[in-house]
Coordinates of C-alpha atoms and ligand atoms in Angstrom, one line a residue:
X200 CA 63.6 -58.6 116.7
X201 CA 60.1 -60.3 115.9
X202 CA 60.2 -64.1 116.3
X203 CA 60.7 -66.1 113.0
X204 CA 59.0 -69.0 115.0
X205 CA 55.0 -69.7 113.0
X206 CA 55.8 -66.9 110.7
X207 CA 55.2 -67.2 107.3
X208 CA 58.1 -66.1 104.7
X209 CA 56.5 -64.6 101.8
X210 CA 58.3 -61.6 100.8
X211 CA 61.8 -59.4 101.3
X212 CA 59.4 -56.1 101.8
X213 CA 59.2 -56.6 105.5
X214 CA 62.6 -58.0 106.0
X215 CA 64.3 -55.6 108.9
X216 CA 68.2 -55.7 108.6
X217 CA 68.6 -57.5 111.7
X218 CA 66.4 -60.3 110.9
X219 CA 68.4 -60.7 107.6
X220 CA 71.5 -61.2 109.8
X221 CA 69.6 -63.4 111.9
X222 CA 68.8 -65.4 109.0
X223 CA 72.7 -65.3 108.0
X224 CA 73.9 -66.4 111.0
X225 CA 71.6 -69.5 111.3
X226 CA 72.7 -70.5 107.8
X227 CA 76.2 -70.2 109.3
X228 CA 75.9 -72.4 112.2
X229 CA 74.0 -75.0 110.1
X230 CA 76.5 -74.4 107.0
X231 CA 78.7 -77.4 108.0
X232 CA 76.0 -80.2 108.2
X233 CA 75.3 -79.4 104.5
X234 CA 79.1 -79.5 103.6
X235 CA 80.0 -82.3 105.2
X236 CA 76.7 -84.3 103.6
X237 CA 75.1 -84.9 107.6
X238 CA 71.8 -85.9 108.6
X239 CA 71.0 -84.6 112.0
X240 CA 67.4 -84.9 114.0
X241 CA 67.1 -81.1 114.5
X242 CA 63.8 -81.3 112.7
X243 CA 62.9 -84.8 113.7
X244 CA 59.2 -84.6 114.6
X245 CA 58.6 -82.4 111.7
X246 CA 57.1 -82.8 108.1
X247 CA 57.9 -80.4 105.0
X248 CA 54.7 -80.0 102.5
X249 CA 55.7 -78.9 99.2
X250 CA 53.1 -77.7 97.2
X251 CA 54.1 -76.7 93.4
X252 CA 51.6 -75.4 90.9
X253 CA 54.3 -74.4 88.8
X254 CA 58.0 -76.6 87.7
X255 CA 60.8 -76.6 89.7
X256 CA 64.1 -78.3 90.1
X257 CA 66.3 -76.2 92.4
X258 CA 63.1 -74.5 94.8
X259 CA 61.2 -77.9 95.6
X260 CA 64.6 -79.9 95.7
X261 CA 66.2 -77.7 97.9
X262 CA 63.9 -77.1 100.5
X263 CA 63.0 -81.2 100.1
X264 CA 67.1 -81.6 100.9
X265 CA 67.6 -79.2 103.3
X266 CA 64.6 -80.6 105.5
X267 CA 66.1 -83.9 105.0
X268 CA 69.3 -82.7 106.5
X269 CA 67.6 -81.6 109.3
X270 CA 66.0 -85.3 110.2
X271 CA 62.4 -83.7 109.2
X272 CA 60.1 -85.7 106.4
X273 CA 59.0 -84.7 103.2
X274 CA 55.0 -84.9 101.6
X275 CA 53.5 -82.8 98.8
X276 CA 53.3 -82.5 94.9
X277 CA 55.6 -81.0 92.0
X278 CA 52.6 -81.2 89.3
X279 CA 49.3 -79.9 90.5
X280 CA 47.9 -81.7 87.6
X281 CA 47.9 -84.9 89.9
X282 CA 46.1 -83.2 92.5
X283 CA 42.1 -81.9 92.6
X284 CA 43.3 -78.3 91.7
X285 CA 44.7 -78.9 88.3
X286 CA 41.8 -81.2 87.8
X287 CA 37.8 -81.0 86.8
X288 CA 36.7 -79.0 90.3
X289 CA 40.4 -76.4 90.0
X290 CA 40.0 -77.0 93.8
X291 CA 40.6 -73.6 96.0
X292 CA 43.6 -72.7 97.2
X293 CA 41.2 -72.3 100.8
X294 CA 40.4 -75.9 99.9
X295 CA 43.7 -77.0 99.1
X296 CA 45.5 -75.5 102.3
X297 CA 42.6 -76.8 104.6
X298 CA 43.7 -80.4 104.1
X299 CA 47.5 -79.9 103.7
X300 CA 48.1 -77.9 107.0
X301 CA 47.0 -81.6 108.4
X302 CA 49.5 -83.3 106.0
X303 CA 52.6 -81.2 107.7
X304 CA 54.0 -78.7 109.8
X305 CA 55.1 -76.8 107.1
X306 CA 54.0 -75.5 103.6
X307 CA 56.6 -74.1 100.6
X308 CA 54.2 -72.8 97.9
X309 CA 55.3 -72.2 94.3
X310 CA 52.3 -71.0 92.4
X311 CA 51.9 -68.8 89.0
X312 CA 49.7 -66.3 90.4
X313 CA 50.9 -63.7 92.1
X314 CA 49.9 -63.6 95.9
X315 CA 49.2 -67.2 95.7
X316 CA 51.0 -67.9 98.9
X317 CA 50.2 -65.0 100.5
X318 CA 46.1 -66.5 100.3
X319 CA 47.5 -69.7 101.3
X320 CA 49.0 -68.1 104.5
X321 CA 45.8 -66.6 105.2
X322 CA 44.2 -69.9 105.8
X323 CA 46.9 -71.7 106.9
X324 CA 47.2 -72.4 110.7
X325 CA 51.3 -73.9 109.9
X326 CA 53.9 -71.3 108.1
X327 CA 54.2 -70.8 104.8
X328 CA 56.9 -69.9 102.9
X329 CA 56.7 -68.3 99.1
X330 CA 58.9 -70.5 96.8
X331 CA 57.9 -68.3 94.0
X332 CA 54.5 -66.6 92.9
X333 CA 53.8 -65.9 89.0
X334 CA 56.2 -62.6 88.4
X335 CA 55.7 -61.7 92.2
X336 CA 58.7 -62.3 94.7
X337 CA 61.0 -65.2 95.3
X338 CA 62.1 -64.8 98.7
X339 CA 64.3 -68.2 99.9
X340 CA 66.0 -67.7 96.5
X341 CA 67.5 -63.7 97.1
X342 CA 68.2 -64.4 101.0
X343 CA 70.4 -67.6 99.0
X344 CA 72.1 -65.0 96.8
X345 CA 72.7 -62.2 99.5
X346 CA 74.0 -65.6 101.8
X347 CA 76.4 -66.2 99.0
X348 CA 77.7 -62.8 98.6
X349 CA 78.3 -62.5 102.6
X350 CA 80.2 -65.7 102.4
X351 CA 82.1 -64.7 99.0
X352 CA 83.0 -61.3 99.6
X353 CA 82.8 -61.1 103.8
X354 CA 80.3 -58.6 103.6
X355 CA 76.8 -57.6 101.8
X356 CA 77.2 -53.5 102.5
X357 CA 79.3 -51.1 100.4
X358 CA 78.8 -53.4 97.6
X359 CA 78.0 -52.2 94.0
X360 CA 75.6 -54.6 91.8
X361 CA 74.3 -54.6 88.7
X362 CA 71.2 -56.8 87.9
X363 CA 70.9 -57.8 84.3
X364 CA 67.9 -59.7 82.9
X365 CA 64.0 -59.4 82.3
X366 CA 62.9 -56.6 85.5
X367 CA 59.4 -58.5 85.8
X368 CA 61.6 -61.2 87.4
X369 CA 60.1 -62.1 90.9
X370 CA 64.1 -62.9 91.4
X371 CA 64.7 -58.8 91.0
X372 CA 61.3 -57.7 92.9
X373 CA 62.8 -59.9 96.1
X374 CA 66.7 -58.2 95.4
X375 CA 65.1 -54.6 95.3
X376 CA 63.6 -54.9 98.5
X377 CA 66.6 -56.7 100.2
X378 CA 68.7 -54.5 99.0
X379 CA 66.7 -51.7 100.7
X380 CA 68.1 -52.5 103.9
X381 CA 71.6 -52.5 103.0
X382 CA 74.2 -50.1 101.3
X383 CA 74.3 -51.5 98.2
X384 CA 73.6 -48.9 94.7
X385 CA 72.0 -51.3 92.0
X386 CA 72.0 -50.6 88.3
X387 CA 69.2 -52.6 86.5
X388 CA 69.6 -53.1 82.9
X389 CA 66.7 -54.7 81.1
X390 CA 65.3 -55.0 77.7
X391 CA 62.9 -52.8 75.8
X392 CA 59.6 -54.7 77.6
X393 CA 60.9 -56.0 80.1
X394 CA 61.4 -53.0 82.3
X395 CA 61.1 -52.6 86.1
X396 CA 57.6 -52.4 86.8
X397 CA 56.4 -48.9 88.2
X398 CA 55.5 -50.3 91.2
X399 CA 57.8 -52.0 92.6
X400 CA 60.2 -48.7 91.2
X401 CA 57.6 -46.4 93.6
X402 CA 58.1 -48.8 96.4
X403 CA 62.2 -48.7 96.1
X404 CA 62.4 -45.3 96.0
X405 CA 59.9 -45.0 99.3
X406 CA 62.2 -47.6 101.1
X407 CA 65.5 -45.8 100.4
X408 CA 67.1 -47.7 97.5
X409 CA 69.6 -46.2 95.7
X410 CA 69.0 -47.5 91.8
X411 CA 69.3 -46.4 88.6
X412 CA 69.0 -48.0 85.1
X413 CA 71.4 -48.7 82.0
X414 CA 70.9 -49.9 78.6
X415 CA 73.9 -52.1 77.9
X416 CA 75.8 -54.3 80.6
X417 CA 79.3 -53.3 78.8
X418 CA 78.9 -49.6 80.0
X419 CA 78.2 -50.7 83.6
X420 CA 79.5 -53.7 84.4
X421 CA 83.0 -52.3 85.3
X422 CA 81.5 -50.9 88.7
X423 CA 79.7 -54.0 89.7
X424 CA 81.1 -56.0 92.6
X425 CA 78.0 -58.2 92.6
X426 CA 76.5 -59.3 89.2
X427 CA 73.4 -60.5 88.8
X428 CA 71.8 -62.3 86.2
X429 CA 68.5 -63.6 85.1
X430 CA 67.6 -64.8 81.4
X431 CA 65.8 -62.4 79.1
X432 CA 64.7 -65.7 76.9
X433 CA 62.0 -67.3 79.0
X434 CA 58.5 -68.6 79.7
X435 CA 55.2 -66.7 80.8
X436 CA 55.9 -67.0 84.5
X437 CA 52.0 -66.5 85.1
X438 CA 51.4 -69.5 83.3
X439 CA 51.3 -72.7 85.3
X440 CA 52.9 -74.0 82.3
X441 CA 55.2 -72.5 79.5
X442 CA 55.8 -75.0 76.9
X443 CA 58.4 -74.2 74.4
X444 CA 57.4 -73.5 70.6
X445 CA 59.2 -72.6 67.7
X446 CA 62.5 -71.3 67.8
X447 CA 63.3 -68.9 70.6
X448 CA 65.3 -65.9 70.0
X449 CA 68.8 -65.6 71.7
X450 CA 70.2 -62.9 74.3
X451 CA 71.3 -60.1 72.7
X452 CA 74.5 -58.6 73.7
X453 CA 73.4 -55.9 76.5
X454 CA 71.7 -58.7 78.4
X455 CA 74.5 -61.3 77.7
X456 CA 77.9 -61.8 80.3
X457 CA 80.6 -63.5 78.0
X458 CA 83.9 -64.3 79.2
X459 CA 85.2 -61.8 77.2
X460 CA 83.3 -59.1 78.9
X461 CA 84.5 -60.0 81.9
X462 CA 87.6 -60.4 81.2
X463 CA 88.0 -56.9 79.4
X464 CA 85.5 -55.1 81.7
X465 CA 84.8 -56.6 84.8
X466 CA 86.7 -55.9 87.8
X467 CA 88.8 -58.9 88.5
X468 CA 87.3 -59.4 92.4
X469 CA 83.6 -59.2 91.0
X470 CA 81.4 -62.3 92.1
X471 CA 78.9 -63.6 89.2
X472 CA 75.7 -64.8 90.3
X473 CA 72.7 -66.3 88.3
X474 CA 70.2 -68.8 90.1
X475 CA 69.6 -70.4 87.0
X476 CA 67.8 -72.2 84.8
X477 CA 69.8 -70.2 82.4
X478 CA 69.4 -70.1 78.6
X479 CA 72.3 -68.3 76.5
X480 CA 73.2 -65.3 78.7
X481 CA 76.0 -66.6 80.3
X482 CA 77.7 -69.0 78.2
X483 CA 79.6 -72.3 79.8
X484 CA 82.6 -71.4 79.3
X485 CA 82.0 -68.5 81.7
X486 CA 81.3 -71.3 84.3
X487 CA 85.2 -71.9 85.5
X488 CA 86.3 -68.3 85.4
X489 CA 86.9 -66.4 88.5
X490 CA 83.8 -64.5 88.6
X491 CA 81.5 -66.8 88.5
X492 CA 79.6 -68.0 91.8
X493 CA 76.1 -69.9 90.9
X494 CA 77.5 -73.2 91.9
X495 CA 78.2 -72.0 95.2
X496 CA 74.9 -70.4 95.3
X497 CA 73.1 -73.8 94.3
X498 CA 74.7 -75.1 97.5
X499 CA 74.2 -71.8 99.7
X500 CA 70.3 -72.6 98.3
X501 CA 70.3 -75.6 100.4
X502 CA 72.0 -74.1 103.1
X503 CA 69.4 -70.9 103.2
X504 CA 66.5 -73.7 103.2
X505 CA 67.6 -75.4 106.6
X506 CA 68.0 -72.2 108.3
X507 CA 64.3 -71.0 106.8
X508 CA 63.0 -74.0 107.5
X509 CA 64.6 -74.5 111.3
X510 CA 64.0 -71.0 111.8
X511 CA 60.1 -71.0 111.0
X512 CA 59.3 -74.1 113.1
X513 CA 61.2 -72.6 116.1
X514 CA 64.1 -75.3 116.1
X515 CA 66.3 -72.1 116.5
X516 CA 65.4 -68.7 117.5
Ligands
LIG662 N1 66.0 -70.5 90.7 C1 64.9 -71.2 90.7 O1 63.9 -70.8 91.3 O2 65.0 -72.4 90.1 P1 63.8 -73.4 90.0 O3 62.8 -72.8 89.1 O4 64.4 -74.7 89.4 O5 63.2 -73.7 91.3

């Protein structure tokens, strides 16, 4: 298995299946620091760098709490409006990784154009890990989700999922490649507009993955042992800003999990999953059924960070 020590974590598409396992049982072993709200001095002598061109609350914060947990420090922004590039000179990404790879030891990038951190890796001599990239991949956050589902259901292969939402998702670029590597048959059902896009399709079916695509949840949602959700109501995600104008339409009923459908069509074992924010396709009251699993996956996300980020800076190999 390649090292995970200086690498840079940018994308599923080169994940092999060991190194996801690897990655599983890290977050394992550091699982009970998180629980039991520790601090421990694994990452001591080391300093996180977030640097966020786009908003955040559960991306930045995690990766800020999970190196926390591991003894490490913090530095970076969450509004690159403060800084020189979301200023007068729009300073380089080249410029703007040249001084923070002196700032820290390592770099978690959220940025609204897609490849962003890939270009920052480039010139970066510390790793640097994609915390999202326009409507690109969002690696930390499916490794999260697959974590939960291992811990959830004991096991990731023979596992049925359907992924509901808008397919230009980063969220459901990252999935379709991780899924590659496992046996897992995904449905995808997305709007009119909102389809898969044909490349990432061409790449899944080069890698293996056994997909398809359905219209309406209700007609496949009674197969799924993993659902996945994302909203279908959201912002331009290569944007490093979506304000909200107007009023916003609301999730129509293919794209929307209500308790009733769940409880009328969902087999009763089935694991609900959404990494949120979320607008209207999950309602709250679907938030203390049996299915559903996000708040377990907000603290896996924590979880998934420490063994990233202890992983990366060689703290465990
Ligand atoms: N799921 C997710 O990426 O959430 P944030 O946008 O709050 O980081």
């Amino acid at each position: 298995m390649r090292s995970f020590a200086g690498r840079d974590i940018l994308s599923l598409k080169d994940f092999e299946r060991n190194e996801f396992f690897r990655v599983f049982e890290v977050a394992a072993e550091l699982e009970p620091i998180a629980r039991n709200r520790r601090n421990v001095d694994l990452l001591r002598e080391k300093t996180l760098v977030t640097a966020f061109y786009q908003p955040s609350t559960r991306t930045r914060l995690a990766h800020e709490a999970a190196m926390l947990r591991l003894g490490g420090a913090v530095t970076g922004f969450a509004d690159a409006k403060m800084t020189r590039a979301g200023d007068f000179y729009q300073e380089s990404i080249k410029d703007t990784v040249k001084m923070l790879e002196f700032y820290g030891d390592v770099i978690v990038m959220r940025h609204f154009q897609i490849g962003a951190p890939h270009e920052a890796a480039q010139w970066a001599s510390i790793p640097v890990i994609n915390g999202g990239d326009g409507w690109g991949e969002h690696p930390t956050q499916i490794l999260t989700d697959l974590y939960t589902v291992l811990r959830e259901k004991g096991t990731i292969d023979g596992l049925r999922w359907v992924a509901v939402g808008d397919m230009r998702m980063r969220t459901m670029h990252s999935l379709g490649y991780a899924l590659t590597q496992f046996d897992c048959p995904i449905t995808f059902v997305a709007p009119p507009g909102m389809e898969m896009p044909d490349s990432y399709k061409e790449d899944f079916m080069a890698m293996g993955l056994d997909f398809d695509f359905a219209d309406h949840v209700g007609d496949v949602i009674g197969d799924a042992d993993v659902i996945l959700v994302e909203p279908t109501v959201q912002p331009d995600y290569s944007k490093s800003r979506d304000e909200r104008k107007g009023e916003l339409p609301t999730t129509p009923d293919n794209y929307k999990i209500t308790k009733d459908l769940l409880v009328n069509k969902a087999k009763s074992d089935a694991i609900l999953l959404h990494s949120l924010p979320r607008m209207d396709e999950i309602p709250p009251d679907v938030d203390i059924t049996r299915w559903s699993r996000y708040w377990q996956e907000a603290f896996n996300g924590v979880v998934m960070r420490m063994a990233l980020l202890a992983l990366v800076l060689g703290a465990m190999e």
